[in-house]
Each structure stands twice: as C-alpha cells, then as structure tokens.
Coordinates of C-alpha atoms in Angstrom, one line a residue:
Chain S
X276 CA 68.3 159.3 99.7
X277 CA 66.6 156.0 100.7
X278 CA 67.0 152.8 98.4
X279 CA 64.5 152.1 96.4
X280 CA 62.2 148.8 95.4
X281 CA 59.8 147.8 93.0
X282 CA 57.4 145.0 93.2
X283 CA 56.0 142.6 90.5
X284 CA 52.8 141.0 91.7
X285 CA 53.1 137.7 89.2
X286 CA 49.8 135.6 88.7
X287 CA 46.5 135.5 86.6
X288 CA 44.5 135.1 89.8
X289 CA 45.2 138.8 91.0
X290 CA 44.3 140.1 87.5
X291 CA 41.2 138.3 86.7
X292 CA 40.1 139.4 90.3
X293 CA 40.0 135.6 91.8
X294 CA 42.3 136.7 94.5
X295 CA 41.9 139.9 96.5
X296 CA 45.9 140.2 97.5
X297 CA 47.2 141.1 100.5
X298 CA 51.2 140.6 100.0
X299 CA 51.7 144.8 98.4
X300 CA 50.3 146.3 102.0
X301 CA 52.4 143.7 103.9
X302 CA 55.5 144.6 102.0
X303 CA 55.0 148.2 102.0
X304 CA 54.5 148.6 105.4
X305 CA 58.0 146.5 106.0
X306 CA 59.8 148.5 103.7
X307 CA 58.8 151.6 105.4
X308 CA 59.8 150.8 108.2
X309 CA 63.1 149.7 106.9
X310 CA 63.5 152.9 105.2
X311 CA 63.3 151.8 101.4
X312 CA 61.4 153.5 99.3
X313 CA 58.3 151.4 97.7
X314 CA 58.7 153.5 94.0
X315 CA 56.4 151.0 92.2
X316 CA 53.7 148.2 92.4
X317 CA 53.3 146.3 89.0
X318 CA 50.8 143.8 88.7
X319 CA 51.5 141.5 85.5
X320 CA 50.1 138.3 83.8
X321 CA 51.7 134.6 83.9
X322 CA 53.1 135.8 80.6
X323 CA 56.6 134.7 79.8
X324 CA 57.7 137.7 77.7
X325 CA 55.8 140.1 80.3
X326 CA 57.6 138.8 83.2
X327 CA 60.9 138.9 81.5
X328 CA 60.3 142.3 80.4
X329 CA 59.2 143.5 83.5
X330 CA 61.9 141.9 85.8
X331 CA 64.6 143.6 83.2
X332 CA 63.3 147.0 83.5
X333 CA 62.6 146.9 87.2
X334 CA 66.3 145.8 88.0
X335 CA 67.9 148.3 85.7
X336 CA 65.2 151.0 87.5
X337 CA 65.4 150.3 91.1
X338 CA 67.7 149.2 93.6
X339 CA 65.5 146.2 95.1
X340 CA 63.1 144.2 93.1
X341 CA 60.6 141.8 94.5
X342 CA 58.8 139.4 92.7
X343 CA 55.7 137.4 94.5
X344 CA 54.1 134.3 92.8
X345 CA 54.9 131.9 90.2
X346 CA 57.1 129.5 91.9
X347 CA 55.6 126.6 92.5
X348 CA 56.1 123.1 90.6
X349 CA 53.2 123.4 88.5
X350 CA 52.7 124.6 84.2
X351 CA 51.7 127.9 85.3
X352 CA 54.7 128.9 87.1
X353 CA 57.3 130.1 85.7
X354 CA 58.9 133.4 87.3
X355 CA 62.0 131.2 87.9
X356 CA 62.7 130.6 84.0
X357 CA 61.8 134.2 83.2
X358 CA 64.5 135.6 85.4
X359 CA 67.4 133.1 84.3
X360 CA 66.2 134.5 80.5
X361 CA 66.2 138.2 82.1
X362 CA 69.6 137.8 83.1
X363 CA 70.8 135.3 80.5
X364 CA 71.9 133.2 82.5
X365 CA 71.3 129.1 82.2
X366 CA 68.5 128.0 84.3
X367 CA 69.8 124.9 86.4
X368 CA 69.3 122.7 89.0
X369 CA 70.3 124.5 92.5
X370 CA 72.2 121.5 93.6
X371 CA 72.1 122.0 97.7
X372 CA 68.3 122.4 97.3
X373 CA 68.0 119.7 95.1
X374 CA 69.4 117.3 98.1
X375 CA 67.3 119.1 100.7
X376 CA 64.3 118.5 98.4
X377 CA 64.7 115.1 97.3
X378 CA 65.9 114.5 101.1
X379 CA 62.2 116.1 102.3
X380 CA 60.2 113.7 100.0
X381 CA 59.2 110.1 100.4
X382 CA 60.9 108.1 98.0
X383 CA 59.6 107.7 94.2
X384 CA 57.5 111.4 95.5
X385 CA 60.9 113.7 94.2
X386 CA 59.2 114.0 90.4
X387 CA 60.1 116.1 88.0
X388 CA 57.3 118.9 88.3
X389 CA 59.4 118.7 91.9
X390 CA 62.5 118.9 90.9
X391 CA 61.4 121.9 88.8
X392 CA 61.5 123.9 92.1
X393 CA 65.4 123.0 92.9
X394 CA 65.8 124.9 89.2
X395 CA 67.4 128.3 89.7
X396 CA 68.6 131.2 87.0
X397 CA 72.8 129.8 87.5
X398 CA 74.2 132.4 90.8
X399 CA 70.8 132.2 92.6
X400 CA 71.3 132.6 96.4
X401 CA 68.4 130.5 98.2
X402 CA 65.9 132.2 100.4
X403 CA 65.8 129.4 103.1
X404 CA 62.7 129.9 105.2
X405 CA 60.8 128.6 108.1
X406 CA 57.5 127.9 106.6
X407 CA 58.6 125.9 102.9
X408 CA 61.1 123.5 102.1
X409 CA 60.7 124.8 98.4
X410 CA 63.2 128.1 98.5
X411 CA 62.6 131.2 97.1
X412 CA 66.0 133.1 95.9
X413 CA 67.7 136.5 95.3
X414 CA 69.8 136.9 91.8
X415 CA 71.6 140.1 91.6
X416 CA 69.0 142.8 93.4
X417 CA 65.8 140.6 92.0
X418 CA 64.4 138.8 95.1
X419 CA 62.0 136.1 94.1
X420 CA 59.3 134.7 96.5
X421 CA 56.1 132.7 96.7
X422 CA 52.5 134.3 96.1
X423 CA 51.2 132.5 99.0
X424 CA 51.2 135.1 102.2
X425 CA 52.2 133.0 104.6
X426 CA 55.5 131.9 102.5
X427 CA 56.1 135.3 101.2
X428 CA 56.4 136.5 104.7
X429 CA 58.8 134.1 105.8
X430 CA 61.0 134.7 102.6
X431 CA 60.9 138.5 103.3
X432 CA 61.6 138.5 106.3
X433 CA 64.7 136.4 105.7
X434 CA 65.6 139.0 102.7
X435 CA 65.2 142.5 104.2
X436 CA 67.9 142.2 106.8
X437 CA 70.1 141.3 104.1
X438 CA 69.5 144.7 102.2
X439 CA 70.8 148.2 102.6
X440 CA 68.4 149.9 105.2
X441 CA 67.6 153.7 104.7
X442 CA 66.2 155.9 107.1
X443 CA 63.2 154.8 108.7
X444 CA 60.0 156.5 107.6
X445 CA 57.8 158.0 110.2
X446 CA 54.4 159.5 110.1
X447 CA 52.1 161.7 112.4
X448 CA 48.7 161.8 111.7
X449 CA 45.8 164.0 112.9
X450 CA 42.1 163.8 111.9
X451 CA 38.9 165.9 112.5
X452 CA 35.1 164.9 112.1
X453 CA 32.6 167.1 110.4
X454 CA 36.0 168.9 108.2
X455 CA 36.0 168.7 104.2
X456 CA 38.8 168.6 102.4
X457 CA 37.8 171.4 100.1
X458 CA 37.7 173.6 103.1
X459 CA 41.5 172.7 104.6
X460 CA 43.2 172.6 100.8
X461 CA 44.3 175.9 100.2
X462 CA 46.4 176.3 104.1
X463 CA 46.9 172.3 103.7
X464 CA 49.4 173.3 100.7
X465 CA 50.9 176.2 102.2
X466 CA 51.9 173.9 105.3
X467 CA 53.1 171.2 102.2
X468 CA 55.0 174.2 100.8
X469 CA 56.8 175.3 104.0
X470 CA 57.9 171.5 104.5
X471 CA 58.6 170.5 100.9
X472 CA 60.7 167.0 102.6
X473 CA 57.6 166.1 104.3
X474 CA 54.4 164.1 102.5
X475 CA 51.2 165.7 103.6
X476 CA 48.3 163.5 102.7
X477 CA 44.7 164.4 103.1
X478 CA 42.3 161.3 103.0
X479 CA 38.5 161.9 103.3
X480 CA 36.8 159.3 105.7
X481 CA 33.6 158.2 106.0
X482 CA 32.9 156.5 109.4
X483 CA 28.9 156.1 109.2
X484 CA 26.0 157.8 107.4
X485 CA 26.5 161.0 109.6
X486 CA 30.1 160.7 110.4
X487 CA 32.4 162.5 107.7
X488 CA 35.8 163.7 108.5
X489 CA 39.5 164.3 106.7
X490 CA 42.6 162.9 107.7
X491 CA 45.9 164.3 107.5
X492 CA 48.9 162.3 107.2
X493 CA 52.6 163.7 107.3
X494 CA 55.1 160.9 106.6
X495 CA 59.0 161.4 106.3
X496 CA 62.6 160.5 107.3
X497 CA 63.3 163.8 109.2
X498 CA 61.4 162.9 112.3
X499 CA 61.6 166.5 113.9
X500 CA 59.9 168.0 110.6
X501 CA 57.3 165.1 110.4
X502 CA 56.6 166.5 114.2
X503 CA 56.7 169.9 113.3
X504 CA 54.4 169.6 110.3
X505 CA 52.2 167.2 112.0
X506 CA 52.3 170.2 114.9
X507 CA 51.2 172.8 112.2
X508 CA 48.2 170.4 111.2
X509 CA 46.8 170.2 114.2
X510 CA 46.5 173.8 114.7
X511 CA 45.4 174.3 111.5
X512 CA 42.6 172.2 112.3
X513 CA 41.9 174.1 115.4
X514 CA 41.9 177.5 113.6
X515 CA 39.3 176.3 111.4
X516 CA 37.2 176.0 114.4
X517 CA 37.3 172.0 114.1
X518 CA 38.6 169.6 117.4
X519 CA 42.4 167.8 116.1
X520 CA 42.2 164.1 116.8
X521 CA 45.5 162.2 117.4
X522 CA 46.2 159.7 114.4
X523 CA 43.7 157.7 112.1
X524 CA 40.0 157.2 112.4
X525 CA 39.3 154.4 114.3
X526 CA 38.3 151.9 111.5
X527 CA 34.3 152.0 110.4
Chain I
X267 CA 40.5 139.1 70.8
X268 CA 38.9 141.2 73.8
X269 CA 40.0 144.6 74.2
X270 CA 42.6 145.3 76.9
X271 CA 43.1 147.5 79.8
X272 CA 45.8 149.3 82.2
X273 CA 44.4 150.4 85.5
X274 CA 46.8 153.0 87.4
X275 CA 46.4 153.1 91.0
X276 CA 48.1 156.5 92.1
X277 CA 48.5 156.9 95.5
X278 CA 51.4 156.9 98.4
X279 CA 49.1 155.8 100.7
X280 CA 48.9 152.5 98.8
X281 CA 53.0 152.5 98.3
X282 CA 53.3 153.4 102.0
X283 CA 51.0 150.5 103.7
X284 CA 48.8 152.8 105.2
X285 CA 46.0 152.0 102.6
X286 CA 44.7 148.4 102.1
X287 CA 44.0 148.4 98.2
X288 CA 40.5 146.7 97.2
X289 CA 39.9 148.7 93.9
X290 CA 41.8 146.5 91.5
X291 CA 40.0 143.4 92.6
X292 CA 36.6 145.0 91.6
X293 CA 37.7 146.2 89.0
X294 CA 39.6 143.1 88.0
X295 CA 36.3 141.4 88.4
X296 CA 33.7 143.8 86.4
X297 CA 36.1 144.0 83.3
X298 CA 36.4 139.7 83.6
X299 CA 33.0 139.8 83.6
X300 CA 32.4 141.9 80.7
X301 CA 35.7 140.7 78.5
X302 CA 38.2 143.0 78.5
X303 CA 41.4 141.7 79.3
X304 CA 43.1 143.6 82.5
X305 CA 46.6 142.7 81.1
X306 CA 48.3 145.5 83.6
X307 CA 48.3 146.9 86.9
X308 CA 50.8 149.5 88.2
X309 CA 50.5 151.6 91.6
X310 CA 52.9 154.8 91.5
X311 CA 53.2 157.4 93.6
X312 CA 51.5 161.2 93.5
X313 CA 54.6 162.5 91.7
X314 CA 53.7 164.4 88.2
X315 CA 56.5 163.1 86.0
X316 CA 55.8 160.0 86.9
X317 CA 51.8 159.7 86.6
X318 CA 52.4 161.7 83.2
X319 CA 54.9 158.8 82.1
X320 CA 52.5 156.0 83.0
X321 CA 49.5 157.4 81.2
X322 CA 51.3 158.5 78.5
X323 CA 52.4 154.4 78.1
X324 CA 49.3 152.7 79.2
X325 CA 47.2 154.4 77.0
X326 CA 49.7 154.0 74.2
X327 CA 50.0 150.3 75.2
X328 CA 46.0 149.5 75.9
X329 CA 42.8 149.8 74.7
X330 CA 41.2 151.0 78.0
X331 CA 43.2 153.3 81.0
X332 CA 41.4 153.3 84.2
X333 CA 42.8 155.5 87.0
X334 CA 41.8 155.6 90.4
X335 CA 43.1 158.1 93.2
X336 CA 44.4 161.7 93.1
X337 CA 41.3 164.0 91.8
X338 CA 39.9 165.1 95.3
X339 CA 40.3 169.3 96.2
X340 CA 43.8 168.9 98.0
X341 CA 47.5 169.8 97.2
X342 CA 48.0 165.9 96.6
X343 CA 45.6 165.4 94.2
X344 CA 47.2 165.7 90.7
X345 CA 45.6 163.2 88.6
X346 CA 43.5 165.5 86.4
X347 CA 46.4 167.9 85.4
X348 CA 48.6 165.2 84.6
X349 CA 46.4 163.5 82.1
X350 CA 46.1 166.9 80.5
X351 CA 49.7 167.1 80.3
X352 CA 50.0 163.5 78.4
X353 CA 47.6 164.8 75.9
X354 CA 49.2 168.3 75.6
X355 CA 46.3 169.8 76.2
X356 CA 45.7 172.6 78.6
X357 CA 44.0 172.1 82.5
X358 CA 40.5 174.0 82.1
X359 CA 37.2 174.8 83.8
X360 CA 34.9 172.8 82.8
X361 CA 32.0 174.9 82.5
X362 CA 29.1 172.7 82.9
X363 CA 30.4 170.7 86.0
X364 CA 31.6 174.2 87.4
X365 CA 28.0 175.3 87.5
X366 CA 27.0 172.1 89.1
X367 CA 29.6 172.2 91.6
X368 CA 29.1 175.9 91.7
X369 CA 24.4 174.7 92.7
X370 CA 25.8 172.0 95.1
X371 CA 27.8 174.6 97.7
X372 CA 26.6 177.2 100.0
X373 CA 27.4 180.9 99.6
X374 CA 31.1 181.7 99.9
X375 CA 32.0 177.3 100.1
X376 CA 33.1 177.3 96.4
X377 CA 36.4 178.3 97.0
X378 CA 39.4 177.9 94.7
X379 CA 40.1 174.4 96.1
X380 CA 37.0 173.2 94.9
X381 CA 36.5 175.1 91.9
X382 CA 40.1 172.8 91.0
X383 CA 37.5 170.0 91.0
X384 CA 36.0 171.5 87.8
X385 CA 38.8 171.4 86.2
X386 CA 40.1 169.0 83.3
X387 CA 41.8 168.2 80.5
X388 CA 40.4 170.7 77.4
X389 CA 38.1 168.1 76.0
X390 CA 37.8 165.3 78.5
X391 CA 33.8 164.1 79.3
X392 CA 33.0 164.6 82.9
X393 CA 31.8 160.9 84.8
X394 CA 28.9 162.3 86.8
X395 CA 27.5 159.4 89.4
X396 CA 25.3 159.1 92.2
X397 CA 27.5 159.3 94.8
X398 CA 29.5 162.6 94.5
X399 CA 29.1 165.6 92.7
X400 CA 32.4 165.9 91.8
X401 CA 32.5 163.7 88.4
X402 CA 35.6 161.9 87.2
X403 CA 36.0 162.2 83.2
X404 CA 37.3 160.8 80.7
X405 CA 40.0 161.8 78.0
X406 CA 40.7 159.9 75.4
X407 CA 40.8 156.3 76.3
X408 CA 41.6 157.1 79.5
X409 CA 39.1 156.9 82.2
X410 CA 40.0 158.7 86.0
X411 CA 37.8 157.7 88.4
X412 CA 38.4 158.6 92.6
X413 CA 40.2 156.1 95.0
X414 CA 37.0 155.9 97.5
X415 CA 36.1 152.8 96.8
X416 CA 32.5 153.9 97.1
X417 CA 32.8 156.7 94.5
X418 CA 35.4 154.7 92.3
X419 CA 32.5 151.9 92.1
X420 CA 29.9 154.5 90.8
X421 CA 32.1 156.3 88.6
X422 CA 33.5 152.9 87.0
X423 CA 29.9 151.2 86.5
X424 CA 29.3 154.9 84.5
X425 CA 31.6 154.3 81.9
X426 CA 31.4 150.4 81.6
X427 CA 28.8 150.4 79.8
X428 CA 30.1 152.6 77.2
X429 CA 33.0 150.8 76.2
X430 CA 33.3 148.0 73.9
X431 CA 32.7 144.9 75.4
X432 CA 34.1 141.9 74.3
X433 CA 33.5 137.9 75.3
X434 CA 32.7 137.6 79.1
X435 CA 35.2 135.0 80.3
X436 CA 34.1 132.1 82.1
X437 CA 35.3 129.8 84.7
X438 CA 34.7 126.4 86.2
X439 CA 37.0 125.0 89.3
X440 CA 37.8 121.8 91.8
X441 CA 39.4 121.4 94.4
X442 CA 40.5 118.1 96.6
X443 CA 41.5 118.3 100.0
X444 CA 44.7 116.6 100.5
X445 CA 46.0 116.5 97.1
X446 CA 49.3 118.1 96.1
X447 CA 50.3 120.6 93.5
X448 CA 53.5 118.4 92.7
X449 CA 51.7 115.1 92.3
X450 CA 49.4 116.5 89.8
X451 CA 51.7 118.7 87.9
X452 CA 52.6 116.7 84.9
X453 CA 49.4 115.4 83.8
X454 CA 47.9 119.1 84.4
X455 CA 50.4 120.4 82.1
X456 CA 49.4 118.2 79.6
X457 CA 45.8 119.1 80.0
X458 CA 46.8 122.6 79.5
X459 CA 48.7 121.3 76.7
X460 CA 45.1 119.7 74.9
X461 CA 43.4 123.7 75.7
X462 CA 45.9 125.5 74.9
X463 CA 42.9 128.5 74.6
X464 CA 41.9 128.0 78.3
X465 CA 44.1 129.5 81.1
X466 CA 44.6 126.6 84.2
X467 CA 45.8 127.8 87.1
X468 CA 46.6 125.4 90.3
X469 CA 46.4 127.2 93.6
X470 CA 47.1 125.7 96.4
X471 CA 45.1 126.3 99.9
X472 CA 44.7 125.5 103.3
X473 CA 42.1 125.4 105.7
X474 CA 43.6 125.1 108.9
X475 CA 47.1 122.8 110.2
X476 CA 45.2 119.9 109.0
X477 CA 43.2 120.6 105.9
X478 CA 45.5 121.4 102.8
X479 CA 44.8 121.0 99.4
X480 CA 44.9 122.4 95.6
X481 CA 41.9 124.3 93.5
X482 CA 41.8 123.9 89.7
X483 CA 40.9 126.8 88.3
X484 CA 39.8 126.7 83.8
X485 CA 39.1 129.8 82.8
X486 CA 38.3 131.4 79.2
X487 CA 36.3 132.9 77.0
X488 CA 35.3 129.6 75.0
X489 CA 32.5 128.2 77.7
X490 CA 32.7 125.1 75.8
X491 CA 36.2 124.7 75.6
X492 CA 36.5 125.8 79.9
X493 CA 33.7 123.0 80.3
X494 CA 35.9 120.5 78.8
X495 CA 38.7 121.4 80.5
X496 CA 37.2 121.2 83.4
X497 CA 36.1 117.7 82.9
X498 CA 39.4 116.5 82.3
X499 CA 40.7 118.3 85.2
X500 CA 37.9 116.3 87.1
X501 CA 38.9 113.1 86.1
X502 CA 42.5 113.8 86.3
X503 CA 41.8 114.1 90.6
X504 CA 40.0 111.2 90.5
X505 CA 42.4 109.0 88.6
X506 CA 44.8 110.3 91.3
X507 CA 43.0 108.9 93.9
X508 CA 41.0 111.8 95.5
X509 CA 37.4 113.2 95.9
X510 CA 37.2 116.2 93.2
X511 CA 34.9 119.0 94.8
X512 CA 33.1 121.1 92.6
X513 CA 34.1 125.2 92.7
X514 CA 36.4 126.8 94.9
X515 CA 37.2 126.0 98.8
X516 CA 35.8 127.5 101.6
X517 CA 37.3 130.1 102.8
X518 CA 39.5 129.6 105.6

C-alpha cells in the first residue's frame, strides 16, 4: 500500500476565481511518480478556524499533508499561525531563520510584518530552498509551502525526497478517433473487472469539430498488469473495428 | 449573507496529473459574480464510499453542491448512483430523458451502457443543455454536472439561474511595480483593520527577472465600502513612494 497525501490549496484568490492554479497538477504528477497516493485536493478560504480545521483532519487522515499559500508577511496570511493552533503548539520565532532573514535585508528593512515570516508552530523543521530566503517548513507530516508556483516548486522538491516513497505509478494509454464511450463501456468493465489492481479510465476527447475519440488510460503500481491491461485495451479497440493509437491525443 | 456552495470535483485523472483542472475557476468566477460564496472545494477520487461521504457533508454543510465529473456511460463513472445513495433513494430510469436518449441513437446504439445515462436518483430533475443530450440533474441541493469543461459550462449556466442569488461581489485593484509585500504590510493591515467587511488580499507578481511587484486586491459585496478601500489602498502606495497602477498586472 502506497503512502498517502492530502493537499490544502490555502487562499481567497483560488476561490473567488482570481487565480486559475496550477500548483494541484504539478504536485500530483510528482507524487505519482514518487508513488504516493494523491487521496484528496481541498481547496479552503483564508479562514482561521477553516484552516485549523482542515490541517487537523487531514494529518490525522493521511500520511502526508501539503499545504500551499498563506505564508507570506502580509494580514492575509496566516497558514503558519493556524498550524501552531492545529498542533497546540506556541507559535515562535524560528531563530536560525530569523538570522538568515534579518542577515538578507538591508538594515532598518527587517520589520515586523518581516519578521512574521521567521515565526514558526515551536518543532518546525525549515524548508530551505533555492528560489526564497523566506522558508517554508514541515511540522510532524504537515508540509507547509508558498502559493507562488515558482516557490512551491522549489520547497517540494526539497520535501519529497525526504518522505517515504511507494511504488511508482505507471500508466499505458491507448486512444482511438471516431469511438464513443457508450460503445466500449460494457467490454471496458469486463477488462476493469479482470484487473481489479489496475485504474481503467475512459476520457472522451474532442480534437476539432469532426474529430471525436475516447481515451483509455490504465494506471497502477504493478507495471506488468498496467501492460497487460493496457495490451487488452488495445485489442479491444481493434475488435470493435476501430485503429488503437499509442498513448494520449495529441493536445487540440 | 450570500448563500454558499461546495463544488466536488471527482476524478483521478485530476488526483493523478494527467488532467489540468479549469472547471473550478469558472465556476469560482460565475458564482462571484452572481453572490454565492464558494466557501469549499474538494477533488476526490472515483471511489463510492468516498464520493457518498463528501456529498453527504457538503450538502449538509452548504447551501448549493455542484459536482463535476463521473456521469459519462463507462465503468468509471459513478457520480449519479452515489448521490442516490446519500439521499437513500433508489438509482432509476428516468423515463423522460430515457426516451430522449432512447430519439437521439440509431437502431441497436442504445445499449445498456447508455441507457445508465438515464438513470438517476428517484426524484432528481434532469439538466438538459445544448451541448449533450445526456442531461446532468439535480437532487436536492445538489447539482452534478459532467467534467468536459464544454458540457460542465452548459449544464452549470442551466441551473444558475434557478438558484437564489445573492449580492454580486465586487472588486477594485493596484498594483506598483517594484514595491514589496513586507514594506507595505503594516499599514495594509491596518486598512483591513478600518474595512473589516472587505476582503484585501496582497499578491505579489513578477514580470520577468527585472519587473517584480505587488497587486492589491479589495473585494466585497459593499461596492461602496470596496471603493473606499481601494482609495486608501491607493494612497497607502503612494505615500510609500511608488506609482499606484490601476487593476491587475499584465500577465507575464
């Protein structure tokens, strides 16, 4: 059984559809590859009571949680504070990152709202990163990084070689212009019965006015069923009278 | 108070990367724009306990439940039977969109597969659109629309209008090149402090290497009350020494 991981999207700006966000498909793909299990996506308000809330259920739920946005020195951020209160623990000033803060700024340029990034839930570990002096940091299994993608990135990347890997999930696809789903469905799901381990997906496409198709998608762990499923797929398409394509559509 | 809503985006292909999401930012938008509050997004996978779960919660927890993904013809596609099963009610044909459904395929087509498409919770209202014949429906105060972003788009602007609307919210931003997120941080909060109605939130941006700066964003339901705000968020760049721009940034 692959660990699994939840992730709180934090900030009004994904809700109130401001910002289109890109951080859940990075993350997903990463994990997949890592073999952890993506179980959950929850995307929540700058609320404190929320974000407490959530952060306490996730970690009790999951054996990773990630949290993006709400970090930064400003009113509105405040995932920090909200997982100190989640863990009751003291929120405090991280004193190494305090020096390589105030060591970073000009002088009389360390203020307060600042200094409110060296502030940590007491046992943070820092996420020191490439692309921001301003850390995130992992307490217990909750790993808290920046909204911004380029700085979420960084922190991840520091993080997941730090967790417990699984197996890594691999997938086979095969796709077919001119099929329908509601003409593959019923020998789709006795191919989904027959490798109950493997994930069959179907996903209609639509390439242009005239171009229609289905693609099936067989993702798992066990990469000599994902191949034997995938296998099966294709000849399913074939018997249908249809010509198998090797992986996704090309993109419309 | 506006009226609230949960969207459930259930897929794997979301969970697993392969998918770039772009439904919750539409839909983020058209609710903003009509006031009701999207307080909640969660992205689970096509597993029936837990899409039963999460409706049965969100549509305990909100006014409104939007779903999107999982009511296609294939073994994967769940959705419908798992809202019947958080109502207790049993999975039925839906007579009138069987005949339709029934009209729309040749001879010998409407197979079981697609005959599942008529089905739905006993009692639910079929969402009939333009774009496929195959409706969504809603149950209760839940709504299940399909992930195709093209179909999801017509289903969604079916049932908008029916739903109570409440006070469209509003927004007015700046933005100043060169201006940080820490140097402004105090006297922002205290602006938030003065409209404690209206939500500000400071995002920072960058254009390229060179070009870095922060975008003030007031947003509420009061339009008076977000113009004010915004005033004062105005002068606040300017009495720091930079060239407030009206809106958002370019995009990079």
């Amino acid at each position: 059984m692959n660990p699994t991981a939840c992730l709180l999207v934090i900030g009004n700006e994904i809700l109130s559809g401001r910002t289109q966000d890109v951080n859940v498909q990075y993350i997903a793909r990463r994990l997949s590859e890592t073999g952890i299990t993506l179980s959950e996506v929850r995307i929540i308000p700058d609320i404190r009571a929320v974000i407490v809330r959530n952060v306490t259920e996730a970690r009790a739920a999951y054996d990773n949680v990630f949290t993006t946005g709400g970090i930064g020195p400003t009113h509105d951020d405040i995932t920090s504070a909200c997982v100190a209160e989640s863990f009751g623990v003291p929120w405090v000033h991280h004193s190494e990152t305090f020096s390589l803060l105030e060591a970073h700024f000009a002088p009389g340029e360390f203020n307060a709202a600042r200094q409110r990034m060296a502030t940590m839930p007491q046992g943070a570990t820092p996420i020191r990163n490439a692309v921001s002096v301003a850390p995130g940091f992992t307490m217990g299994n909750v790993h808290v990084m920046a909204g911004v993608p380029r700085i979420m990135r960084a922190m991840f990347e520091e993080v997941l070689p730090t967790l417990p890997h699984g197996t890594p999930v691999t997938s086979q696809a095969w796709h077919a212009n001119g099929l329908y789903e509601g003409t593959l469905a019923a020998p789709l799901e006795a191919i989904q019965e027959r490798y109950p381990a493997i994930d069959i997906g179907s996903y209609p496409y639509r390439l242009d006015e005239s171009q229609r198709g289905v693609c099936l998608l067989c993702k798992g762990t066990d990469t000599q069923a994902v191949s034997d499923a995938a296998s099966a797929v294709r000849d399913l398409i074939t018997g249908l009278g249809f010509a198998p394509l090797p992986g996704e559509p090309a993109k419309s």
